[in-house]
């Protein structure tokens, strides 16, 4: 089913877009589909995805079923970096 | 006198145009350190209940602590304490810049300004000559904070207000360089006294218990900061704006007056975008701070100015559905120059937009539309037309126009930019923090939803303990006075480098989340100084400070603030969150909002308060809080 993926800024810069639509039924499938956009073998994806968490509609996948978390049509899967602000 | 203190309180009476240097009260310093703690003690002791916050009886207290003037990184901050005209309770704010350093050089720990003047005045304080000059400020009245400081010139450190403070905008702030003591309307209190500026100078040296070890140790800390992923890297590169994409990804970025937690154009107001598109290579800092979290940006066709911080980007950006960095930067410039808090300003604009949308307020404002907002910001500062209504903040606007359920405020102070529906401990913190809905009086969200090691933010585990530890720590930090961002350095580099999906990371997060009272107990151990600010305090004052000591002092300050609020009529019924936050869900898997009702009784109990939120006699005695 179609879901939206929000990339990190650096991922988006490389791909020329910050958001991609992919077909995926789970978080694992969504990550694989995003990775495929970076070329064969994932290109720089693995490096850029390092130390990012995955959120589905704002909830971290690790607080749900992790990679097996099921997705519904229209869900937003975000790559989230840890950060500090004020 | 304890080392690290200048040993003097400067008392200024604007009515009488008189001044006196009095000795610092060592007992208060031992119990409350300085800064916010010392200021709160003075405010409590010297004022009657129910005074008019904008009347001459409300003292305006500028207070430093033993770290100020020491050249330790992040230590050029002062606290301002008074009764808040916005909340009617405790008012306080801290500010960077260089004024704190100036006060200590002048040999002043605390400056207390009482009374008020008929004519606009400014003060020139010469700490070497022990002299205070009361100067006419009619020529400066009406001028912005930047121009005022330019006219006052170099050679002295200044704290000034802009037109917002002069016109008693209830969320006006006090500015030093490009930094602002923004929250709770401290600038309006200064304006009510017709005091435009305070300038200080002096050449006194700070005496330390062990200056050699302090110098050596500070070198080590600087090197650690340089290598730290937050203090040495992300805040340096992106400032606090580093966090925009993170809160957006976690669905807690205020959008459309807190109707949503996600903004599709967040990337365009992010720190990364700022670095690529607008940053002019100049990073700015408060005096002596190597973190340099400030930045200069170029606004197309308008020139250069201070880059907005996270709170500003969220409240004036996503919250109004404005995904344009130039526009937010321009509004940020005007707000700083006019001297007002961008958090309250953005939240009030968002509230007015929703009121307008619902037909409850006549205005042309609408979400996603920047037209007319620049003029309105000026109208707010000068209290003209609709601006006169917005100058009173969301609580008073709701009383007049309705919409209390979606007015984003607690105790009258507008909420900061972490939607508590996705950060439960932060919500408890907003509800209970004595100055109202603010994030930097604890910053629980760092360990809960945005930092390198986070717990599940949407269950009840640790959600009553975490705010207590964080609020206590923040009270102590704001009394030293150090920048609260220093606490981001507590999570070591090693943790930042862990993969959040790895087993060790998950095990660590599990341990933290399930540590409960153990977490608080661990913080309360009075051992040896471990963290840099504990060691600095110890090396400067000669008094041993550890995490346990700071938790105790922080709890003392927090409880005294609480007693002040109770005295002024703020009680448990004000420890709440807006109906929207409590009852409207922004997460599809939840039917409701924040579970405050379940957490608050637990929080009261752990604080040692009764079921009505009043500190028990035992708690006050244990903490040596005299009321
Ligand atoms: S971290 Fe930023 S706000 Fe804090 S003292 Fe340094 S420059 Fe100022």
XYZ file of C-alpha atoms and ligand atoms in Angstrom:
721
model
C 0.000 0.000 0.000
C 1.205 3.561 -0.625
C 2.980 5.191 2.311
C 5.001 8.361 2.596
C 8.615 8.353 3.704
C 10.203 11.448 5.201
C 13.963 11.340 4.778
C 16.587 13.072 6.866
C 17.869 16.335 5.423
C 21.115 14.735 4.227
C 19.314 11.813 2.609
C 16.948 14.196 0.880
C 19.783 16.345 -0.387
C 21.377 13.370 -2.045
C 18.132 12.208 -3.577
C 16.901 15.672 -4.547
C 13.660 15.254 -2.609
C 12.762 15.144 1.065
C 9.772 12.860 0.749
C 9.136 9.752 -1.311
C 6.029 7.676 -1.819
C 6.628 3.920 -1.719
C 4.600 0.735 -1.613
C 5.122 -1.017 1.722
C 3.130 -3.088 4.192
C 5.614 -2.958 7.059
C 8.436 -0.813 8.400
C 10.972 -3.307 7.051
C 9.479 -3.020 3.581
C 9.380 0.748 3.783
C 13.072 0.908 4.717
C 13.960 -1.473 1.893
C 11.949 0.604 -0.579
C 13.634 3.804 0.579
C 17.037 2.169 0.372
C 16.374 1.064 -3.190
C 15.945 4.712 -4.221
C 19.618 5.273 -3.458
C 20.754 2.944 -6.221
C 21.945 -0.574 -6.350
C 23.250 -1.845 -3.022
C 21.704 1.116 -1.240
C 24.474 3.581 -2.184
C 25.078 5.929 0.724
C 21.815 5.004 2.413
C 23.278 2.729 5.084
C 25.757 5.360 6.157
C 23.119 8.099 6.274
C 20.597 5.912 8.085
C 23.092 5.076 10.811
C 21.960 6.242 14.246
C 18.560 7.351 12.994
C 15.393 6.009 14.529
C 12.279 5.115 12.544
C 8.935 6.623 13.486
C 5.521 5.732 12.110
C 3.165 8.691 12.349
C 5.369 10.052 15.121
C 5.674 6.848 17.179
C 9.025 5.102 17.198
C 8.927 1.660 15.618
C 10.877 0.351 18.606
C 7.888 1.186 20.802
C 5.661 -0.833 18.466
C 6.612 -4.013 16.602
C 9.960 -2.679 15.372
C 10.680 -3.747 11.781
C 7.527 -5.870 11.734
C 5.294 -2.860 12.514
C 2.426 -2.980 10.023
C 1.671 0.057 7.916
C -1.650 1.376 6.667
C -2.354 3.399 3.584
C -1.251 7.017 3.982
C 1.064 6.374 6.939
C 4.141 8.544 7.293
C 7.402 6.775 8.038
C 10.107 9.190 9.218
C 13.828 8.781 9.677
C 14.465 10.696 12.894
C 17.811 11.883 14.198
C 18.369 12.512 17.895
C 18.829 16.223 18.567
C 18.857 18.909 21.218
C 17.191 22.282 21.007
C 15.894 24.921 23.319
C 32.447 36.059 52.154
C 32.210 32.759 50.296
C 34.521 32.796 47.272
C 32.857 33.218 43.874
C 30.604 35.977 45.151
C 31.328 39.676 44.919
C 29.657 40.009 48.297
C 27.430 42.948 47.415
C 23.792 43.610 46.653
C 23.076 46.908 44.950
C 19.733 48.350 46.033
C 18.318 51.066 43.781
C 15.160 53.039 44.506
C 13.895 54.787 41.385
C 11.317 56.844 43.262
C 13.870 58.340 45.624
C 16.704 58.166 43.105
C 18.821 56.644 45.802
C 21.070 53.627 46.010
C 23.026 51.594 48.526
C 25.511 48.757 48.403
C 24.515 46.147 50.965
C 26.339 42.948 51.927
C 25.188 39.745 50.287
C 23.360 37.454 52.700
C 25.676 34.443 53.040
C 22.990 32.289 54.561
C 20.740 32.803 51.541
C 23.695 32.136 49.239
C 24.424 28.829 50.990
C 20.816 27.713 50.796
C 19.860 29.072 47.366
C 23.238 29.594 45.581
C 22.357 32.811 43.736
C 20.574 33.729 40.476
C 16.984 32.563 40.397
C 17.188 30.968 43.850
C 18.511 34.063 45.607
C 16.105 36.290 43.681
C 13.095 34.160 44.626
C 14.035 34.274 48.308
C 14.260 38.090 48.172
C 10.995 38.425 46.301
C 9.191 36.193 48.788
C 10.584 37.969 51.832
C 10.242 41.541 50.675
C 6.806 41.692 49.124
C 3.281 41.530 50.431
C 0.855 39.085 48.875
C -1.237 40.526 46.077
C 0.964 43.406 44.933
C 0.362 44.813 41.465
C 3.054 43.282 39.227
C 3.154 46.510 37.235
C 3.207 48.731 40.304
C 6.198 50.232 42.108
C 6.089 47.625 44.892
C 7.167 44.853 42.560
C 10.969 44.651 42.776
C 12.914 43.856 39.636
C 15.777 41.631 40.714
C 18.793 40.951 38.503
C 20.784 38.145 40.074
C 24.030 36.385 39.234
C 25.640 33.338 40.811
C 29.119 32.135 41.701
C 29.888 30.832 38.195
C 29.251 34.198 36.571
C 32.345 36.186 35.801
C 34.475 33.046 35.863
C 34.945 32.562 32.083
C 33.618 29.017 32.431
C 31.808 28.074 29.203
C 28.076 28.901 29.173
C 28.354 30.962 32.348
C 27.525 34.448 31.149
C 23.934 34.450 32.195
C 21.894 36.367 34.697
C 18.464 35.691 36.138
C 15.680 38.237 36.452
C 13.065 37.652 39.136
C 9.877 39.581 39.932
C 6.150 38.987 40.182
C 4.934 38.137 36.689
C 2.348 40.417 35.089
C 1.470 37.581 32.711
C 0.752 34.851 35.286
C 0.302 36.717 38.563
C 2.734 34.212 40.072
C 6.475 33.882 40.165
C 8.126 35.614 37.224
C 11.602 34.788 36.114
C 13.772 34.488 33.060
C 17.457 34.034 32.384
C 19.482 35.717 29.697
C 22.883 35.283 28.058
C 24.749 38.100 26.387
C 27.333 39.887 28.518
C 25.414 41.690 31.274
C 26.117 39.009 33.912
C 29.842 39.382 33.352
C 29.492 43.161 33.641
C 27.643 42.900 36.948
C 30.318 40.678 38.465
C 33.101 42.941 37.168
C 31.285 45.775 38.913
C 31.386 43.741 42.108
C 27.649 43.149 42.224
C 25.980 39.794 42.801
C 22.443 41.063 42.874
C 20.816 44.286 41.702
C 17.408 45.076 43.188
C 15.426 47.844 41.524
C 12.397 49.123 43.415
C 9.933 51.958 42.974
C 9.271 53.618 39.666
C 10.103 56.835 37.908
C 7.813 59.422 36.318
C 10.288 60.164 33.562
C 12.075 57.598 31.408
C 15.327 56.794 33.148
C 18.448 54.787 32.596
C 20.994 53.693 35.146
C 24.760 53.777 34.825
C 26.504 51.719 37.452
C 30.217 52.124 38.060
C 31.293 49.327 40.365
C 34.817 50.698 40.831
C 33.650 54.146 41.931
C 30.661 52.671 43.808
C 28.478 55.063 41.943
C 25.038 54.893 40.330
C 23.932 57.626 37.943
C 20.226 58.229 37.267
C 20.107 59.583 33.730
C 17.271 60.883 31.637
C 16.304 58.358 28.948
C 13.651 60.380 27.098
C 15.766 60.334 23.955
C 15.980 56.556 24.048
C 12.315 55.925 24.879
C 10.609 54.376 21.858
C 13.807 53.038 20.360
C 14.424 49.375 19.626
C 16.757 47.230 21.690
C 19.442 47.126 18.997
C 19.565 50.875 18.449
C 19.401 51.538 22.173
C 22.432 49.347 22.795
C 24.249 50.942 19.858
C 23.660 54.407 21.306
C 24.694 53.332 24.796
C 27.933 52.185 23.218
C 30.768 49.883 24.094
C 32.730 49.855 27.327
C 29.710 48.959 29.444
C 27.434 45.932 29.490
C 23.759 46.703 29.027
C 20.349 45.263 29.815
C 17.628 47.137 27.945
C 13.975 47.038 26.985
C 12.318 47.911 23.685
C 8.923 49.462 22.899
C 7.150 46.253 24.015
C 8.465 46.697 27.550
C 7.716 50.421 27.529
C 4.127 49.738 26.483
C 3.662 46.975 29.056
C 3.167 44.106 26.634
C 2.661 41.275 29.094
C 5.299 39.093 27.459
C 7.943 41.765 26.949
C 11.528 40.766 27.729
C 14.859 42.298 28.711
C 17.681 42.202 26.163
C 21.462 41.914 26.527
C 23.309 42.005 23.201
C 21.215 39.708 20.992
C 19.896 37.600 23.853
C 16.646 38.038 25.699
C 15.256 37.229 29.136
C 12.040 36.505 27.351
C 9.544 34.736 29.519
C 6.866 35.851 32.012
C 6.887 39.550 31.125
C 9.964 40.731 33.032
C 10.399 43.470 30.384
C 6.939 44.855 31.168
C 7.940 45.153 34.836
C 11.042 47.105 33.796
C 8.833 49.259 31.525
C 6.382 49.898 34.362
C 9.293 51.437 36.265
C 10.063 53.623 33.220
C 13.537 52.118 33.287
C 14.916 51.888 29.769
C 18.369 50.487 30.421
C 20.908 49.470 33.008
C 24.580 49.754 32.054
C 27.336 48.389 34.245
C 31.076 48.682 34.312
C 33.903 47.730 36.639
C 37.210 45.975 36.811
C 36.953 43.778 39.876
C 38.349 40.278 39.852
C 36.435 37.217 40.884
C 38.030 35.470 43.808
C 38.083 31.698 43.666
C 38.952 29.049 46.212
C 41.250 27.195 43.842
C 41.876 29.277 40.707
C 44.689 27.099 39.364
C 42.716 23.895 39.442
C 39.686 25.758 38.075
C 41.741 26.957 35.087
C 43.205 23.535 34.400
C 39.916 21.757 34.790
C 38.110 24.263 32.555
C 40.582 23.485 29.778
C 39.589 19.825 30.009
C 35.908 20.722 29.937
C 36.385 22.887 26.863
C 38.083 19.970 25.105
C 35.239 17.616 26.112
C 32.643 20.091 24.875
C 34.476 20.410 21.574
C 34.231 16.693 21.047
C 30.631 16.358 22.207
C 28.006 15.549 19.530
C 25.574 18.197 20.820
C 27.702 20.939 22.414
C 30.592 20.653 19.960
C 28.788 19.676 16.822
C 25.054 19.955 16.261
C 24.466 23.146 18.284
C 27.518 24.707 16.679
C 26.361 23.821 13.162
C 22.640 24.310 13.446
C 22.003 26.083 16.752
C 18.887 24.992 18.612
C 17.207 24.779 15.196
C 18.874 21.350 14.911
C 15.779 19.899 16.487
C 13.023 20.990 14.064
C 13.068 17.818 11.966
C 13.269 15.658 15.076
C 10.168 17.061 16.764
C 8.395 16.958 13.410
C 9.293 13.292 12.957
C 8.020 12.604 16.489
C 4.748 14.448 15.787
C 5.310 17.011 18.552
C 6.093 20.122 16.492
C 3.266 22.589 17.264
C 1.352 23.185 14.062
C -1.802 25.245 13.440
C -2.133 26.381 17.053
C -1.365 22.905 18.428
C -4.043 21.277 16.266
C -1.343 19.035 14.812
C 2.175 17.895 15.677
C 3.478 17.591 12.149
C 4.175 20.258 9.554
C 4.772 19.242 5.942
C 7.135 22.173 5.315
C 9.170 21.726 8.498
C 12.342 21.005 6.523
C 12.295 24.555 5.132
C 12.509 26.080 8.593
C 15.059 23.598 9.923
C 18.609 24.185 11.117
C 19.974 22.162 8.213
C 18.085 24.329 5.733
C 19.340 27.444 7.522
C 22.931 26.265 7.193
C 22.539 25.602 3.475
C 20.432 28.569 2.471
C 20.738 31.477 4.840
C 23.673 31.173 7.199
C 26.336 33.750 6.567
C 29.131 31.891 8.267
C 29.013 33.962 11.410
C 28.108 32.021 14.517
C 27.496 34.044 17.624
C 27.667 33.238 21.289
C 27.138 34.628 24.719
C 30.417 35.950 26.125
C 33.049 33.189 26.582
C 30.823 30.376 25.339
C 32.486 27.972 22.899
C 29.176 26.394 21.898
C 28.240 29.400 19.711
C 24.641 28.376 19.239
C 23.650 31.766 17.767
C 23.935 32.553 14.079
C 23.659 35.328 11.567
C 21.291 34.848 8.680
C 20.677 36.863 5.559
C 17.091 37.714 4.738
C 16.651 38.319 1.052
C 16.368 42.018 0.345
C 16.421 42.889 4.049
C 19.991 42.263 5.158
C 21.516 40.315 7.983
C 20.195 39.560 11.401
C 20.052 37.013 14.172
C 18.951 33.551 13.050
C 15.833 32.295 14.773
C 16.099 29.661 17.467
C 14.032 26.488 17.609
C 11.226 27.911 19.711
C 10.860 30.854 17.339
C 10.925 28.637 14.244
C 8.198 26.485 15.741
C 5.904 29.101 17.261
C 6.232 31.692 14.481
C 6.749 29.043 11.786
C 4.959 25.690 11.934
C 2.468 26.894 14.534
C 1.273 29.520 12.039
C 1.887 27.183 9.069
C 4.586 29.462 7.715
C 7.244 27.339 6.039
C 9.474 30.173 4.968
C 12.719 30.823 6.821
C 13.090 34.401 5.544
C 9.691 35.353 6.894
C 10.317 33.797 10.312
C 13.785 35.402 10.474
C 12.300 38.802 9.730
C 9.624 38.445 12.427
C 12.280 37.202 14.816
C 14.342 40.328 14.169
C 11.373 42.608 14.831
C 10.372 40.738 17.994
C 13.909 40.974 19.401
C 14.267 44.609 18.468
C 10.867 45.465 19.946
C 11.851 43.361 22.961
C 9.329 40.563 23.275
C 9.221 36.831 23.800
C 8.804 34.989 20.491
C 7.233 31.959 22.199
C 4.327 33.906 23.668
C 4.136 36.067 20.542
C 3.888 33.077 18.172
C 1.439 31.213 20.394
C -0.747 34.324 20.699
C -0.736 34.881 16.938
C -1.684 31.222 16.386
C -4.495 31.501 18.906
C -5.770 34.687 17.239
C -5.684 32.933 13.850
C -7.852 30.105 15.147
C -10.222 32.526 16.876
C -10.558 34.354 13.554
C -11.105 31.107 11.672
C -13.905 30.174 14.082
C -15.535 33.586 13.751
C -14.754 34.529 17.355
C -12.413 37.403 16.535
C -12.612 39.901 13.746
C -9.297 39.845 11.939
C -7.740 39.144 8.582
C -5.249 36.717 10.089
C -5.173 33.177 8.801
C -2.866 30.175 9.024
C -0.290 29.965 6.264
C -0.716 33.634 5.374
C 2.108 35.992 6.325
C 0.439 39.160 5.097
C -0.115 41.814 7.706
C 1.778 39.951 10.432
C 4.866 42.198 10.416
C 2.648 45.247 10.959
C 0.700 43.410 13.633
C 3.904 42.573 15.536
C 4.661 46.310 15.649
C 1.058 47.022 16.672
C 1.402 44.555 19.535
C 4.568 46.259 20.775
C 2.856 49.648 20.607
C -0.529 48.350 21.775
C -2.376 49.642 18.715
C -5.737 48.275 17.484
C -5.894 44.473 17.456
C -2.301 44.483 18.677
C -3.539 45.858 21.976
C -5.534 42.640 22.512
C -2.706 40.336 21.487
C -0.326 42.187 23.804
C -2.169 40.588 26.731
C -1.386 36.978 25.780
C -3.681 34.020 25.187
C -5.221 33.634 28.646
C -6.633 37.138 28.768
C -7.663 36.959 25.111
C -9.595 33.764 25.869
C -11.325 35.499 28.779
C -12.495 38.214 26.389
C -13.144 36.327 23.140
C -13.613 32.719 24.295
C -11.639 29.694 23.170
C -10.077 28.854 26.557
C -9.945 25.181 25.583
C -7.551 25.873 22.743
C -5.593 28.748 24.267
C -2.094 27.219 24.469
C -1.094 28.310 27.965
C -0.531 27.107 31.512
C -0.958 29.593 34.368
C -1.070 32.283 31.665
C 2.326 31.477 30.159
C 2.175 30.259 26.579
C 3.368 26.717 25.884
C 6.726 26.094 24.297
C 7.305 24.001 21.217
C 7.100 20.415 22.449
C 3.551 19.108 22.168
C 3.090 17.129 25.402
C 0.723 14.637 23.788
C 3.816 12.937 22.443
C 5.958 13.700 25.494
C 4.080 12.924 28.699
C 6.783 13.898 31.208
C 7.136 17.233 29.420
C 3.385 17.698 29.890
C 3.678 17.098 33.643
C 6.504 19.619 33.648
C 4.424 22.238 31.802
C 1.516 21.720 34.218
C 3.585 22.003 37.384
C 6.417 24.388 36.544
C 5.933 27.402 38.740
C 6.344 30.027 36.053
C 3.865 28.232 33.739
C 4.069 26.340 30.453
C 7.771 26.415 29.809
C 10.282 23.809 28.631
C 13.585 25.144 29.985
C 12.615 24.727 33.629
C 13.386 21.030 33.312
C 13.583 19.938 29.666
C 12.272 16.416 30.327
C 11.676 16.043 26.602
C 15.409 15.534 26.072
C 15.402 12.167 27.867
C 11.916 11.394 26.748
C 11.445 12.111 23.102
C 14.234 13.936 21.274
C 17.685 13.200 22.708
C 20.107 10.369 21.992
C 18.651 8.056 24.659
C 14.904 8.221 25.008
C 12.195 6.267 26.783
C 8.684 5.549 25.534
C 7.111 9.002 25.896
C 3.541 7.707 25.856
C 3.267 5.485 28.898
C 3.224 6.352 32.599
C 6.635 4.953 33.507
C 9.042 7.534 34.945
C 6.697 10.349 33.922
C 6.288 11.672 37.464
C 9.904 11.125 38.545
C 11.646 12.568 35.514
C 10.080 16.056 35.746
C 10.983 16.294 39.447
C 14.664 15.517 38.864
C 14.798 17.790 35.838
C 12.977 20.688 37.502
C 15.247 20.482 40.537
C 18.348 20.414 38.372
C 17.119 23.353 36.286
C 16.438 25.377 39.451
C 20.040 24.771 40.554
C 21.489 25.528 37.090
C 19.498 28.765 36.899
C 20.907 29.769 40.257
C 24.620 29.303 39.419
C 23.776 30.883 36.747
C 24.634 28.536 33.897
C 23.031 27.960 30.517
C 20.494 25.125 30.725
C 21.880 23.734 27.446
C 24.871 22.520 29.436
C 22.695 19.647 30.674
C 22.642 18.245 27.129
C 26.280 17.364 27.707
C 25.376 14.929 30.512
C 24.597 12.162 28.011
C 28.095 11.045 26.943
C 29.362 10.740 23.397
C 29.318 6.960 23.680
C 25.530 6.929 23.957
C 25.170 9.259 20.974
C 27.110 6.765 18.919
C 24.818 3.847 19.692
C 22.438 2.540 17.070
C 18.877 3.097 18.396
C 17.772 -0.247 16.976
C 20.617 -2.176 18.635
C 20.106 -4.462 21.636
C 22.458 -2.550 24.000
C 20.640 0.697 23.230
C 17.246 -0.858 23.839
C 18.472 -2.446 27.061
C 19.724 0.934 28.292
C 16.437 2.654 27.404
C 14.527 -0.156 29.143
C 16.604 0.280 32.285
C 16.062 4.025 32.320
C 12.327 3.729 31.710
C 11.899 1.187 34.478
C 14.199 2.795 37.001
C 11.338 4.736 38.661
C 12.186 5.949 42.184
C 15.665 4.451 41.776
C 16.332 7.163 39.202
C 15.549 9.860 41.741
C 17.422 8.119 44.506
C 20.550 7.864 42.331
C 20.406 11.606 41.713
C 20.027 12.383 45.382
C 23.280 10.795 46.566
C 25.509 13.388 48.183
C 28.860 12.139 46.969
C 31.785 13.824 45.304
C 31.389 16.354 42.514
C 31.253 14.459 39.224
C 29.826 16.722 36.551
C 31.658 19.802 35.332
C 29.299 22.326 36.903
C 29.471 20.536 40.243
C 33.269 20.681 40.088
C 33.311 24.304 38.981
C 31.068 25.291 41.882
C 33.259 23.349 44.279
C 36.530 24.784 42.947
C 35.174 28.327 42.946
C 33.350 28.399 46.271
C 35.237 25.777 48.271
C 31.887 24.235 49.224
C 31.283 20.650 48.099
C 28.550 20.320 45.481
C 27.429 16.994 44.074
C 24.328 15.884 42.236
C 22.632 15.195 45.582
C 23.409 18.679 46.881
C 22.080 20.268 43.707
C 18.899 18.174 43.795
C 18.277 19.315 47.363
C 18.941 22.974 46.618
C 16.858 22.747 43.434
C 13.962 21.201 45.368
C 14.266 23.985 47.962
C 14.011 26.660 45.274
C 11.163 24.882 43.513
C 9.174 24.578 46.741
C 9.762 28.207 47.653
C 8.472 29.217 44.214
C 5.485 26.980 44.831
C 4.814 28.675 48.171
C 5.048 32.054 46.448
C 2.497 30.970 43.855
C 0.148 29.609 46.524
C 0.432 32.886 48.389
C -0.483 34.758 45.194
C -3.553 32.590 44.557
C -2.202 30.025 42.094
C -3.084 26.532 43.275
C -3.651 22.939 42.128
C -6.424 24.025 39.775
C -3.774 25.904 37.800
C -1.609 22.769 37.459
C -3.276 21.779 34.259
C -2.981 21.735 30.490
C -5.305 23.235 27.880
C -8.399 21.102 27.121
C -7.112 20.587 23.610
C -3.974 18.936 24.941
C -5.923 16.845 27.468
C -8.736 15.667 25.235
C -7.850 15.942 21.543
C -5.546 13.282 20.192
C -2.905 13.991 17.581
C -1.874 10.324 17.482
C -4.029 7.897 15.516
C -3.551 5.047 18.019
C -4.878 7.117 20.920
C -8.414 8.398 21.543
C -7.453 11.145 23.917
C -4.650 13.552 24.740
C -2.303 13.834 27.695
C -3.023 11.621 30.765
C -2.303 14.390 33.283
C -5.101 13.280 35.625
C -3.310 9.992 36.262
C 0.136 11.501 36.696
C -0.501 14.601 38.777
C -1.440 12.874 42.087
C 1.660 10.733 41.733
C 3.788 13.805 41.091
C 2.365 15.604 44.155
C 3.067 12.586 46.337
C 6.638 12.218 45.139
C 7.181 15.941 45.700
C 6.053 15.593 49.309
C 2.925 17.680 48.713
C -0.596 16.951 49.919
C -3.423 16.010 47.558
C -4.154 19.709 46.973
C -0.627 20.315 45.768
C 0.523 22.098 48.920
C 3.999 21.226 50.231
C 3.582 19.545 53.624
C 5.160 21.056 56.728
C 7.511 18.064 56.777
C 8.683 18.711 53.232
C 9.321 22.384 53.948
C 11.213 21.531 57.120
C 13.312 18.860 55.396
C 14.267 21.344 52.680
C 14.727 24.252 55.098
C 12.198 26.400 53.274
C 11.081 29.131 55.639
C 7.748 30.713 54.845
S 25.004 27.450 24.529
Fe 24.175 29.162 23.343
S 22.670 30.165 24.724
Fe 23.959 28.813 25.982
S 25.581 30.184 26.742
Fe 26.364 29.218 24.854
S 25.875 30.638 23.182
Fe 24.638 31.246 24.990
